[in-house]
Amino acid sequence: MEKVLKQSAVVFNDHEHTYRLGDKVLKGVTPIVKWMFPETYTDIPQSVLMKAAEYGSLIHAKCEMADRVGFVDQDCEPVLQYEELKKLYGLNVFDNEYLVNLGDKIASSIDVVCYDEKEDVWPLGDIKTTSKIHIANVTLQLSIYAYLFEWCNPGKKAGTLMVIWLPKPQYG
């Protein structure tokens, strides 16, 4: 099978965290997951959530830099763990922050898209830096990603759906 993925016409605004297709703002996957599981972070103060989001964004960016240009921050334990996980599981990263959409309805960026040449499938991964994994939440999130991936790329199959858990060292 051809090793090329369709490029979405959706534009992601990182500052506003919005997805646009022309003049239309599309819904993201995160609000869908929050709607389905509204109780997930209700007991955590907003200031703590904001600090955790900043940390998660930093780790995402460093993992993407490792994949795209080969720079591995040797002083960042989660990035070193990410590199070890890729080796351990033989992950061949094909793209990061891959934009997918369902027409003008919903859109999202898939953190890590791999390619498994042997099985001719595309494993999809979501990087999490949370202190624990919320299994139901991430199962829904990754399932939607798989649907969107296959909708955007007819004939290509999503492979294993995986959480790439990179918590702060004190959590695991």
CSV table of N, CA and C in Angstrom, one decimal:
chain,number,residue,atom,x,y,z
A,1,MET,N,0.8,-1.2,0.0
A,1,MET,CA,0.0,0.0,0.0
A,1,MET,C,0.9,1.2,0.0
A,2,GLU,N,0.4,2.3,-0.6
A,2,GLU,CA,1.1,3.5,-0.7
A,2,GLU,C,1.3,4.2,0.7
A,3,LYS,N,2.5,4.6,1.0
A,3,LYS,CA,2.8,5.1,2.3
A,3,LYS,C,2.7,6.7,2.3
A,4,VAL,N,1.5,7.1,2.0
A,4,VAL,CA,1.2,8.6,1.9
A,4,VAL,C,-0.2,8.8,2.6
A,5,LEU,N,-0.2,9.8,3.5
A,5,LEU,CA,-1.5,10.1,4.1
A,5,LEU,C,-2.1,11.4,3.5
A,6,LYS,N,-3.4,11.4,3.5
A,6,LYS,CA,-4.1,12.6,3.0
A,6,LYS,C,-3.9,13.8,3.9
A,7,GLN,N,-3.6,14.9,3.4
A,7,GLN,CA,-3.4,16.1,4.2
A,7,GLN,C,-4.8,16.8,4.3
A,8,SER,N,-5.2,17.1,5.5
A,8,SER,CA,-6.5,17.8,5.7
A,8,SER,C,-6.4,19.2,5.4
A,9,ALA,N,-7.5,19.8,4.9
A,9,ALA,CA,-7.6,21.2,4.7
A,9,ALA,C,-7.9,22.0,5.9
A,10,VAL,N,-8.1,21.3,7.1
A,10,VAL,CA,-8.4,21.9,8.3
A,10,VAL,C,-7.1,22.7,8.8
A,11,VAL,N,-7.4,23.8,9.4
A,11,VAL,CA,-6.3,24.6,10.0
A,11,VAL,C,-6.5,24.7,11.5
A,12,PHE,N,-5.4,24.3,12.2
A,12,PHE,CA,-5.4,24.3,13.7
A,12,PHE,C,-4.8,25.6,14.2
A,13,ASN,N,-5.5,26.3,15.1
A,13,ASN,CA,-4.9,27.5,15.7
A,13,ASN,C,-4.5,27.0,17.1
A,14,ASP,N,-3.2,26.9,17.3
A,14,ASP,CA,-2.6,26.4,18.6
A,14,ASP,C,-3.0,27.4,19.7
A,15,HIS,N,-2.9,28.7,19.5
A,15,HIS,CA,-3.2,29.6,20.5
A,15,HIS,C,-4.6,29.6,21.1
A,16,GLU,N,-5.6,29.4,20.2
A,16,GLU,CA,-7.0,29.4,20.5
A,16,GLU,C,-7.5,27.9,20.7
A,17,HIS,N,-6.6,27.0,20.3
A,17,HIS,CA,-7.0,25.6,20.3
A,17,HIS,C,-8.3,25.3,19.6
A,18,THR,N,-8.4,25.8,18.3
A,18,THR,CA,-9.5,25.7,17.5
A,18,THR,C,-9.1,25.1,16.1
A,19,TYR,N,-10.1,24.4,15.5
A,19,TYR,CA,-10.0,23.8,14.2
A,19,TYR,C,-10.9,24.5,13.3
A,20,ARG,N,-10.4,25.0,12.1
A,20,ARG,CA,-11.2,25.7,11.2
A,20,ARG,C,-11.1,25.0,9.8
A,21,LEU,N,-12.2,25.0,9.1
A,21,LEU,CA,-12.3,24.6,7.7
A,21,LEU,C,-13.0,25.7,7.0
A,22,GLY,N,-12.2,26.5,6.3
A,22,GLY,CA,-12.7,27.7,5.8
A,22,GLY,C,-13.2,28.7,6.9
A,23,ASP,N,-14.4,29.1,6.8
A,23,ASP,CA,-15.0,30.0,7.9
A,23,ASP,C,-15.6,29.2,9.0
A,24,LYS,N,-15.7,27.9,8.9
A,24,LYS,CA,-16.4,27.1,9.9
A,24,LYS,C,-15.5,26.6,11.0
A,25,VAL,N,-15.9,26.8,12.3
A,25,VAL,CA,-15.1,26.2,13.4
A,25,VAL,C,-15.7,24.8,13.7
A,26,LEU,N,-14.8,23.9,13.7
A,26,LEU,CA,-15.2,22.5,13.9
A,26,LEU,C,-15.0,22.1,15.4
A,27,LYS,N,-15.8,21.2,15.8
A,27,LYS,CA,-15.7,20.6,17.2
A,27,LYS,C,-14.4,19.7,17.2
A,28,GLY,N,-13.8,19.8,18.3
A,28,GLY,CA,-12.6,18.9,18.6
A,28,GLY,C,-13.1,17.6,19.3
A,29,VAL,N,-12.2,16.6,19.4
A,29,VAL,CA,-12.5,15.4,20.1
A,29,VAL,C,-12.5,15.6,21.6
A,30,THR,N,-11.6,16.4,22.1
A,30,THR,CA,-11.6,16.6,23.5
A,30,THR,C,-12.9,17.0,24.1
A,31,PRO,N,-13.6,18.0,23.6
A,31,PRO,CA,-14.9,18.3,24.1
A,31,PRO,C,-15.9,17.2,24.1
A,32,ILE,N,-15.8,16.3,23.2
A,32,ILE,CA,-16.7,15.1,23.1
A,32,ILE,C,-16.4,14.2,24.3
A,33,VAL,N,-15.1,14.0,24.5
A,33,VAL,CA,-14.7,13.1,25.7
A,33,VAL,C,-15.1,13.8,27.0
A,34,LYS,N,-14.9,15.1,27.1
A,34,LYS,CA,-15.3,15.8,28.3
A,34,LYS,C,-16.8,15.7,28.5
A,35,TRP,N,-17.6,15.8,27.5
A,35,TRP,CA,-19.0,15.6,27.5
A,35,TRP,C,-19.4,14.2,28.0
A,36,MET,N,-18.7,13.2,27.5
A,36,MET,CA,-19.1,11.8,27.9
A,36,MET,C,-18.6,11.5,29.4
A,37,PHE,N,-17.5,12.2,29.8
A,37,PHE,CA,-17.0,11.9,31.1
A,37,PHE,C,-16.7,13.2,31.9
A,38,PRO,N,-17.8,13.9,32.2
A,38,PRO,CA,-17.7,15.2,32.8
A,38,PRO,C,-17.0,15.2,34.2
A,39,GLU,N,-17.0,14.1,34.9
A,39,GLU,CA,-16.5,14.1,36.3
A,39,GLU,C,-15.0,13.8,36.3
A,40,THR,N,-14.3,13.6,35.2
A,40,THR,CA,-12.9,13.2,35.3
A,40,THR,C,-12.0,14.1,36.1
A,41,TYR,N,-12.1,15.4,35.9
A,41,TYR,CA,-11.2,16.4,36.6
A,41,TYR,C,-11.9,17.3,37.5
A,42,THR,N,-13.1,17.0,37.9
A,42,THR,CA,-13.9,18.0,38.7
A,42,THR,C,-13.2,18.3,40.1
A,43,ASP,N,-12.5,17.4,40.6
A,43,ASP,CA,-11.9,17.5,41.9
A,43,ASP,C,-10.5,18.2,41.9
A,44,ILE,N,-10.1,18.6,40.7
A,44,ILE,CA,-8.7,19.2,40.6
A,44,ILE,C,-8.9,20.7,40.3
A,45,PRO,N,-8.2,21.6,41.1
A,45,PRO,CA,-8.3,23.0,40.9
A,45,PRO,C,-7.8,23.4,39.5
A,46,GLN,N,-8.5,24.5,38.9
A,46,GLN,CA,-8.2,24.9,37.6
A,46,GLN,C,-6.7,25.3,37.4
A,47,SER,N,-6.1,25.9,38.5
A,47,SER,CA,-4.7,26.3,38.4
A,47,SER,C,-3.8,25.1,38.2
A,48,VAL,N,-4.1,24.0,38.9
A,48,VAL,CA,-3.3,22.8,38.7
A,48,VAL,C,-3.5,22.2,37.3
A,49,LEU,N,-4.7,22.2,36.8
A,49,LEU,CA,-5.0,21.7,35.5
A,49,LEU,C,-4.2,22.6,34.4
A,50,MET,N,-4.2,23.9,34.6
A,50,MET,CA,-3.5,24.7,33.6
A,50,MET,C,-2.0,24.4,33.7
A,51,LYS,N,-1.4,24.3,34.8
A,51,LYS,CA,0.0,24.0,35.0
A,51,LYS,C,0.3,22.6,34.3
A,52,ALA,N,-0.6,21.6,34.5
A,52,ALA,CA,-0.4,20.3,34.0
A,52,ALA,C,-0.5,20.4,32.4
A,53,ALA,N,-1.4,21.2,31.9
A,53,ALA,CA,-1.5,21.3,30.5
A,53,ALA,C,-0.3,21.9,29.9
A,54,GLU,N,0.3,22.9,30.5
A,54,GLU,CA,1.6,23.5,30.0
A,54,GLU,C,2.7,22.5,30.0
A,55,TYR,N,2.8,21.7,31.1
A,55,TYR,CA,3.8,20.6,31.1
A,55,TYR,C,3.5,19.6,30.0
A,56,GLY,N,2.3,19.2,29.8
A,56,GLY,CA,1.9,18.2,28.7
A,56,GLY,C,2.3,18.8,27.4
A,57,SER,N,2.0,20.0,27.1
A,57,SER,CA,2.4,20.6,25.8
A,57,SER,C,3.9,20.6,25.6
A,58,LEU,N,4.6,20.9,26.6
A,58,LEU,CA,6.1,20.9,26.5
A,58,LEU,C,6.6,19.5,26.2
A,59,ILE,N,6.1,18.5,26.8
A,59,ILE,CA,6.5,17.1,26.6
A,59,ILE,C,6.1,16.7,25.1
A,60,HIS,N,4.9,17.0,24.7
A,60,HIS,CA,4.4,16.7,23.4
A,60,HIS,C,5.4,17.4,22.4
A,61,ALA,N,5.8,18.6,22.6
A,61,ALA,CA,6.6,19.3,21.6
A,61,ALA,C,8.0,18.7,21.6
A,62,LYS,N,8.5,18.3,22.7
A,62,LYS,CA,9.9,17.6,22.8
A,62,LYS,C,9.8,16.3,22.1
A,63,CYS,N,8.8,15.5,22.3
A,63,CYS,CA,8.6,14.2,21.6
A,63,CYS,C,8.5,14.4,20.1
A,64,GLU,N,7.8,15.4,19.7
A,64,GLU,CA,7.6,15.7,18.2
A,64,GLU,C,9.0,16.1,17.7
A,65,MET,N,9.8,16.9,18.4
A,65,MET,CA,11.1,17.3,17.9
A,65,MET,C,12.0,16.1,17.8
A,66,ALA,N,11.9,15.1,18.7
A,66,ALA,CA,12.7,13.9,18.6
A,66,ALA,C,12.3,13.1,17.4
A,67,ASP,N,11.0,13.1,17.1
A,67,ASP,CA,10.6,12.3,15.9
A,67,ASP,C,10.9,13.0,14.6
A,68,ARG,N,10.7,14.3,14.5
A,68,ARG,CA,10.8,15.1,13.3
A,68,ARG,C,12.3,15.4,12.9
A,69,VAL,N,13.1,15.8,13.9
A,69,VAL,CA,14.5,16.2,13.6
A,69,VAL,C,15.5,15.4,14.3
A,70,GLY,N,15.1,14.4,15.1
A,70,GLY,CA,16.1,13.6,15.8
A,70,GLY,C,16.8,14.2,17.0
A,71,PHE,N,16.3,15.3,17.5
A,71,PHE,CA,16.9,15.9,18.7
A,71,PHE,C,16.1,15.3,19.9
A,72,VAL,N,16.9,14.6,20.7
A,72,VAL,CA,16.4,14.0,21.9
A,72,VAL,C,16.9,14.8,23.1
A,73,ASP,N,16.1,15.4,23.9
A,73,ASP,CA,16.5,16.2,25.1
A,73,ASP,C,17.0,15.2,26.1
A,74,GLN,N,18.3,15.1,26.3
A,74,GLN,CA,18.8,14.1,27.2
A,74,GLN,C,18.6,14.5,28.7
A,75,ASP,N,18.1,15.7,29.0
A,75,ASP,CA,17.8,16.1,30.3
A,75,ASP,C,16.3,15.9,30.7
A,76,CYS,N,15.5,15.4,29.8
A,76,CYS,CA,14.1,15.3,29.9
A,76,CYS,C,13.7,13.8,30.0
A,77,GLU,N,13.5,13.4,31.2
A,77,GLU,CA,13.2,11.9,31.5
A,77,GLU,C,12.0,11.4,30.6
A,78,PRO,N,10.9,12.1,30.5
A,78,PRO,CA,9.8,11.6,29.7
A,78,PRO,C,10.1,11.4,28.2
A,79,VAL,N,11.0,12.3,27.7
A,79,VAL,CA,11.4,12.1,26.3
A,79,VAL,C,12.3,10.9,26.2
A,80,LEU,N,13.1,10.7,27.1
A,80,LEU,CA,14.0,9.5,27.1
A,80,LEU,C,13.1,8.2,27.2
A,81,GLN,N,12.1,8.3,28.0
A,81,GLN,CA,11.1,7.2,28.1
A,81,GLN,C,10.4,6.9,26.8
A,82,TYR,N,10.1,8.0,26.2
A,82,TYR,CA,9.4,7.9,24.9
A,82,TYR,C,10.3,7.2,23.9
A,83,GLU,N,11.5,7.6,23.8
A,83,GLU,CA,12.5,6.9,22.9
A,83,GLU,C,12.6,5.4,23.2
A,84,GLU,N,12.7,5.1,24.5
A,84,GLU,CA,12.8,3.7,24.9
A,84,GLU,C,11.5,2.9,24.5
A,85,LEU,N,10.3,3.5,24.7
A,85,LEU,CA,9.1,2.8,24.3
A,85,LEU,C,9.1,2.6,22.8
A,86,LYS,N,9.5,3.5,22.0
A,86,LYS,CA,9.5,3.3,20.6
A,86,LYS,C,10.4,2.1,20.2
A,87,LYS,N,11.6,2.1,20.9
A,87,LYS,CA,12.5,1.0,20.6
A,87,LYS,C,11.9,-0.4,21.1
A,88,LEU,N,11.4,-0.4,22.3
A,88,LEU,CA,10.8,-1.6,22.9
A,88,LEU,C,9.7,-2.2,22.1
A,89,TYR,N,8.9,-1.3,21.5
A,89,TYR,CA,7.7,-1.8,20.8
A,89,TYR,C,7.9,-1.7,19.3
A,90,GLY,N,9.1,-1.3,18.8
A,90,GLY,CA,9.4,-1.3,17.4
A,90,GLY,C,8.5,-0.3,16.6
A,91,LEU,N,8.2,0.8,17.3
A,91,LEU,CA,7.3,1.8,16.7
A,91,LEU,C,8.1,2.6,15.6
A,92,ASN,N,7.5,2.6,14.4
A,92,ASN,CA,8.1,3.4,13.3
A,92,ASN,C,7.2,4.6,13.1
A,93,VAL,N,7.6,5.8,13.7
A,93,VAL,CA,6.8,7.0,13.7
A,93,VAL,C,6.8,7.6,12.3
A,94,PHE,N,5.6,7.8,11.8
A,94,PHE,CA,5.4,8.3,10.4
A,94,PHE,C,5.1,9.8,10.5
A,95,ASP,N,4.3,10.2,11.5
A,95,ASP,CA,3.9,11.6,11.5
A,95,ASP,C,3.5,11.9,13.0
A,96,ASN,N,3.5,13.2,13.3
A,96,ASN,CA,3.1,13.8,14.6
A,96,ASN,C,2.1,14.8,14.4
A,97,GLU,N,1.1,14.9,15.3
A,97,GLU,CA,0.1,16.0,15.2
A,97,GLU,C,-0.6,16.0,13.9
A,98,TYR,N,-1.0,14.8,13.4
A,98,TYR,CA,-1.6,14.6,12.1
A,98,TYR,C,-3.1,15.0,12.2
A,99,LEU,N,-3.4,16.0,11.4
A,99,LEU,CA,-4.8,16.5,11.4
A,99,LEU,C,-5.7,15.6,10.6
A,100,VAL,N,-6.9,15.3,11.3
A,100,VAL,CA,-7.9,14.5,10.7
A,100,VAL,C,-9.2,15.2,10.9
A,101,ASN,N,-10.2,15.0,10.1
A,101,ASN,CA,-11.5,15.6,10.3
A,101,ASN,C,-12.6,14.7,9.6
A,102,LEU,N,-13.8,14.9,10.1
A,102,LEU,CA,-15.0,14.3,9.5
A,102,LEU,C,-15.8,15.4,8.8
A,103,GLY,N,-15.5,15.7,7.6
A,103,GLY,CA,-16.1,16.8,6.9
A,103,GLY,C,-16.0,18.1,7.6
A,104,ASP,N,-17.1,18.8,7.8
A,104,ASP,CA,-17.0,20.0,8.5
A,104,ASP,C,-17.7,19.8,9.9
A,105,LYS,N,-17.6,18.6,10.4
A,105,LYS,CA,-18.2,18.3,11.7
A,105,LYS,C,-17.2,18.4,12.9
A,106,ILE,N,-16.2,17.5,12.9
A,106,ILE,CA,-15.2,17.4,13.9
A,106,ILE,C,-13.8,17.3,13.3
A,107,ALA,N,-12.8,17.7,14.1
A,107,ALA,CA,-11.4,17.5,13.7
A,107,ALA,C,-10.6,17.3,15.0
A,108,SER,N,-9.4,16.8,14.7
A,108,SER,CA,-8.4,16.7,15.8
A,108,SER,C,-7.1,16.4,15.2
A,109,SER,N,-6.1,16.5,16.1
A,109,SER,CA,-4.7,16.1,15.7
A,109,SER,C,-4.4,14.9,16.5
A,110,ILE,N,-3.9,13.9,15.8
A,110,ILE,CA,-3.4,12.6,16.4
A,110,ILE,C,-2.0,12.8,16.7
A,111,ASP,N,-1.6,12.6,18.0
A,111,ASP,CA,-0.3,12.9,18.5
A,111,ASP,C,0.8,12.1,17.7
A,112,VAL,N,0.6,10.8,17.6
A,112,VAL,CA,1.6,10.0,16.9
A,112,VAL,C,1.0,9.0,16.0
A,113,VAL,N,1.4,9.0,14.7
A,113,VAL,CA,0.9,8.1,13.7
A,113,VAL,C,2.1,7.2,13.3
A,114,CYS,N,2.0,5.9,13.5
A,114,CYS,CA,3.1,5.0,13.1
A,114,CYS,C,2.7,4.3,11.9
A,115,TYR,N,3.7,3.5,11.3
A,115,TYR,CA,3.3,2.7,10.2
A,115,TYR,C,4.0,1.3,10.5
A,116,ASP,N,3.1,0.3,10.4
A,116,ASP,CA,3.6,-1.1,10.6
A,116,ASP,C,3.6,-1.8,9.2
A,117,GLU,N,4.8,-1.8,8.6
A,117,GLU,CA,4.9,-2.3,7.2
A,117,GLU,C,4.5,-3.8,7.1
A,118,LYS,N,4.9,-4.6,8.2
A,118,LYS,CA,4.6,-6.0,8.1
A,118,LYS,C,3.1,-6.3,8.1
A,119,GLU,N,2.3,-5.5,8.9
A,119,GLU,CA,0.9,-5.7,8.9
A,119,GLU,C,0.1,-4.8,8.0
A,120,ASP,N,0.8,-3.8,7.4
A,120,ASP,CA,0.2,-2.7,6.6
A,120,ASP,C,-0.9,-2.0,7.3
A,121,VAL,N,-0.7,-1.6,8.5
A,121,VAL,CA,-1.6,-0.9,9.3
A,121,VAL,C,-0.9,0.4,9.9
A,122,TRP,N,-1.7,1.3,10.4
A,122,TRP,CA,-1.2,2.5,11.0
A,122,TRP,C,-1.5,2.6,12.4
A,123,PRO,N,-0.7,2.2,13.3
A,123,PRO,CA,-0.9,2.3,14.8
A,123,PRO,C,-1.0,3.8,15.1
A,124,LEU,N,-1.9,4.2,16.0
A,124,LEU,CA,-2.1,5.5,16.4
A,124,LEU,C,-1.9,5.7,17.9
A,125,GLY,N,-1.2,6.7,18.3
A,125,GLY,CA,-0.9,6.9,19.7
A,125,GLY,C,-1.2,8.3,20.2
A,126,ASP,N,-1.6,8.3,21.5
A,126,ASP,CA,-1.9,9.6,22.1
A,126,ASP,C,-1.0,9.7,23.3
A,127,ILE,N,-0.2,10.8,23.4
A,127,ILE,CA,0.7,11.0,24.5
A,127,ILE,C,0.0,11.6,25.7
A,128,LYS,N,0.1,11.0,26.8
A,128,LYS,CA,-0.5,11.4,28.1
A,128,LYS,C,0.6,11.7,29.1
A,129,THR,N,0.5,12.8,29.8
A,129,THR,CA,1.5,13.1,30.9
A,129,THR,C,0.8,13.2,32.2
A,130,THR,N,-0.5,12.7,32.3
A,130,THR,CA,-1.3,12.8,33.5
A,130,THR,C,-0.7,11.8,34.6
A,131,SER,N,-1.1,12.1,35.8
A,131,SER,CA,-0.6,11.2,36.9
A,131,SER,C,-1.2,9.8,36.8
A,132,LYS,N,-2.4,9.7,36.2
A,132,LYS,CA,-2.9,8.3,36.0
A,132,LYS,C,-3.7,8.3,34.6
A,133,ILE,N,-3.9,7.2,34.1
A,133,ILE,CA,-4.6,7.0,32.8
A,133,ILE,C,-6.1,6.8,33.1
A,134,HIS,N,-6.9,7.6,32.4
A,134,HIS,CA,-8.4,7.4,32.5
A,134,HIS,C,-8.8,6.5,31.3
A,135,ILE,N,-8.9,5.2,31.6
A,135,ILE,CA,-9.0,4.2,30.5
A,135,ILE,C,-10.2,4.5,29.6
A,136,ALA,N,-11.4,4.7,30.2
A,136,ALA,CA,-12.6,5.0,29.4
A,136,ALA,C,-12.4,6.2,28.5
A,137,ASN,N,-11.9,7.3,29.1
A,137,ASN,CA,-11.7,8.5,28.3
A,137,ASN,C,-10.8,8.3,27.1
A,138,VAL,N,-9.7,7.7,27.3
A,138,VAL,CA,-8.7,7.5,26.2
A,138,VAL,C,-9.1,6.5,25.2
A,139,THR,N,-9.9,5.5,25.7
A,139,THR,CA,-10.5,4.5,24.8
A,139,THR,C,-11.4,5.2,23.8
A,140,LEU,N,-12.3,6.0,24.3
A,140,LEU,CA,-13.2,6.8,23.4
A,140,LEU,C,-12.4,7.7,22.5
A,141,GLN,N,-11.4,8.4,23.0
A,141,GLN,CA,-10.6,9.4,22.2
A,141,GLN,C,-9.9,8.6,21.1
A,142,LEU,N,-9.2,7.6,21.4
A,142,LEU,CA,-8.5,6.8,20.4
A,142,LEU,C,-9.4,6.1,19.4
A,143,SER,N,-10.5,5.7,19.8
A,143,SER,CA,-11.5,5.1,18.9
A,143,SER,C,-12.0,6.1,17.9
A,144,ILE,N,-12.3,7.3,18.3
A,144,ILE,CA,-12.7,8.4,17.4
A,144,ILE,C,-11.5,8.7,16.5
A,145,TYR,N,-10.3,8.8,17.0
A,145,TYR,CA,-9.1,9.0,16.1
A,145,TYR,C,-9.1,7.9,15.0
A,146,ALA,N,-9.2,6.7,15.4
A,146,ALA,CA,-9.2,5.6,14.4
A,146,ALA,C,-10.2,5.8,13.3
A,147,TYR,N,-11.4,6.1,13.7
A,147,TYR,CA,-12.5,6.3,12.8
A,147,TYR,C,-12.2,7.5,11.8
A,148,LEU,N,-11.7,8.6,12.4
A,148,LEU,CA,-11.4,9.8,11.6
A,148,LEU,C,-10.2,9.5,10.6
A,149,PHE,N,-9.2,8.8,11.2
A,149,PHE,CA,-8.0,8.4,10.3
A,149,PHE,C,-8.5,7.6,9.1
A,150,GLU,N,-9.3,6.6,9.3
A,150,GLU,CA,-9.8,5.7,8.2
A,150,GLU,C,-10.7,6.5,7.3
A,151,TRP,N,-11.5,7.4,7.8
A,151,TRP,CA,-12.4,8.2,7.0
A,151,TRP,C,-11.6,9.1,6.1
A,152,CYS,N,-10.5,9.7,6.6
A,152,CYS,CA,-9.7,10.6,5.8
A,152,CYS,C,-8.8,9.8,4.8
A,153,ASN,N,-8.5,8.6,5.1
A,153,ASN,CA,-7.6,7.8,4.3
A,153,ASN,C,-8.2,6.5,3.9
A,154,PRO,N,-9.2,6.5,2.9
A,154,PRO,CA,-9.9,5.3,2.5
A,154,PRO,C,-8.9,4.2,2.1
A,155,GLY,N,-9.1,3.0,2.5
A,155,GLY,CA,-8.3,1.9,2.2
A,155,GLY,C,-7.2,1.6,3.2
A,156,LYS,N,-6.9,2.6,4.0
A,156,LYS,CA,-5.9,2.4,5.1
A,156,LYS,C,-6.5,2.1,6.4
A,157,LYS,N,-5.9,1.2,7.1
A,157,LYS,CA,-6.5,0.7,8.4
A,157,LYS,C,-5.7,1.2,9.6
A,158,ALA,N,-6.4,1.7,10.6
A,158,ALA,CA,-5.7,2.1,11.8
A,158,ALA,C,-5.3,0.7,12.5
A,159,GLY,N,-4.1,0.7,13.1
A,159,GLY,CA,-3.6,-0.4,13.7
A,159,GLY,C,-3.9,-0.3,15.2
A,160,THR,N,-2.9,-0.8,16.0
A,160,THR,CA,-3.0,-0.7,17.5
A,160,THR,C,-3.3,0.7,17.9
A,161,LEU,N,-4.2,0.9,18.8
A,161,LEU,CA,-4.4,2.2,19.4
A,161,LEU,C,-3.7,2.2,20.8
A,162,MET,N,-2.9,3.2,21.0
A,162,MET,CA,-2.1,3.1,22.2
A,162,MET,C,-2.0,4.5,22.9
A,163,VAL,N,-1.9,4.4,24.3
A,163,VAL,CA,-1.6,5.5,25.1
A,163,VAL,C,-0.1,5.4,25.3
A,164,ILE,N,0.5,6.5,25.1
A,164,ILE,CA,2.0,6.7,25.3
A,164,ILE,C,2.1,7.5,26.6
A,165,TRP,N,2.2,6.8,27.7
A,165,TRP,CA,2.1,7.4,29.0
A,165,TRP,C,3.5,7.9,29.5
A,166,LEU,N,3.6,9.2,29.6
A,166,LEU,CA,4.9,9.8,30.0
A,166,LEU,C,4.7,10.7,31.2
A,167,PRO,N,4.4,10.1,32.3
A,167,PRO,CA,4.1,10.9,33.5
A,167,PRO,C,5.4,11.5,34.1
A,168,LYS,N,5.2,12.5,34.9
A,168,LYS,CA,6.4,13.0,35.7
A,168,LYS,C,7.0,11.8,36.5
A,169,PRO,N,8.3,11.9,36.7
A,169,PRO,CA,8.9,10.7,37.3
A,169,PRO,C,8.3,10.3,38.6
A,170,GLN,N,7.7,11.2,39.4
A,170,GLN,CA,7.1,10.7,40.7
A,170,GLN,C,5.8,9.9,40.5
A,171,TYR,N,5.3,9.9,39.3
A,171,TYR,CA,4.0,9.2,39.1
A,171,TYR,C,4.2,7.8,38.4
A,172,GLY,N,5.3,7.5,37.9
A,172,GLY,CA,5.5,6.2,37.3
A,172,GLY,C,6.6,6.1,36.4
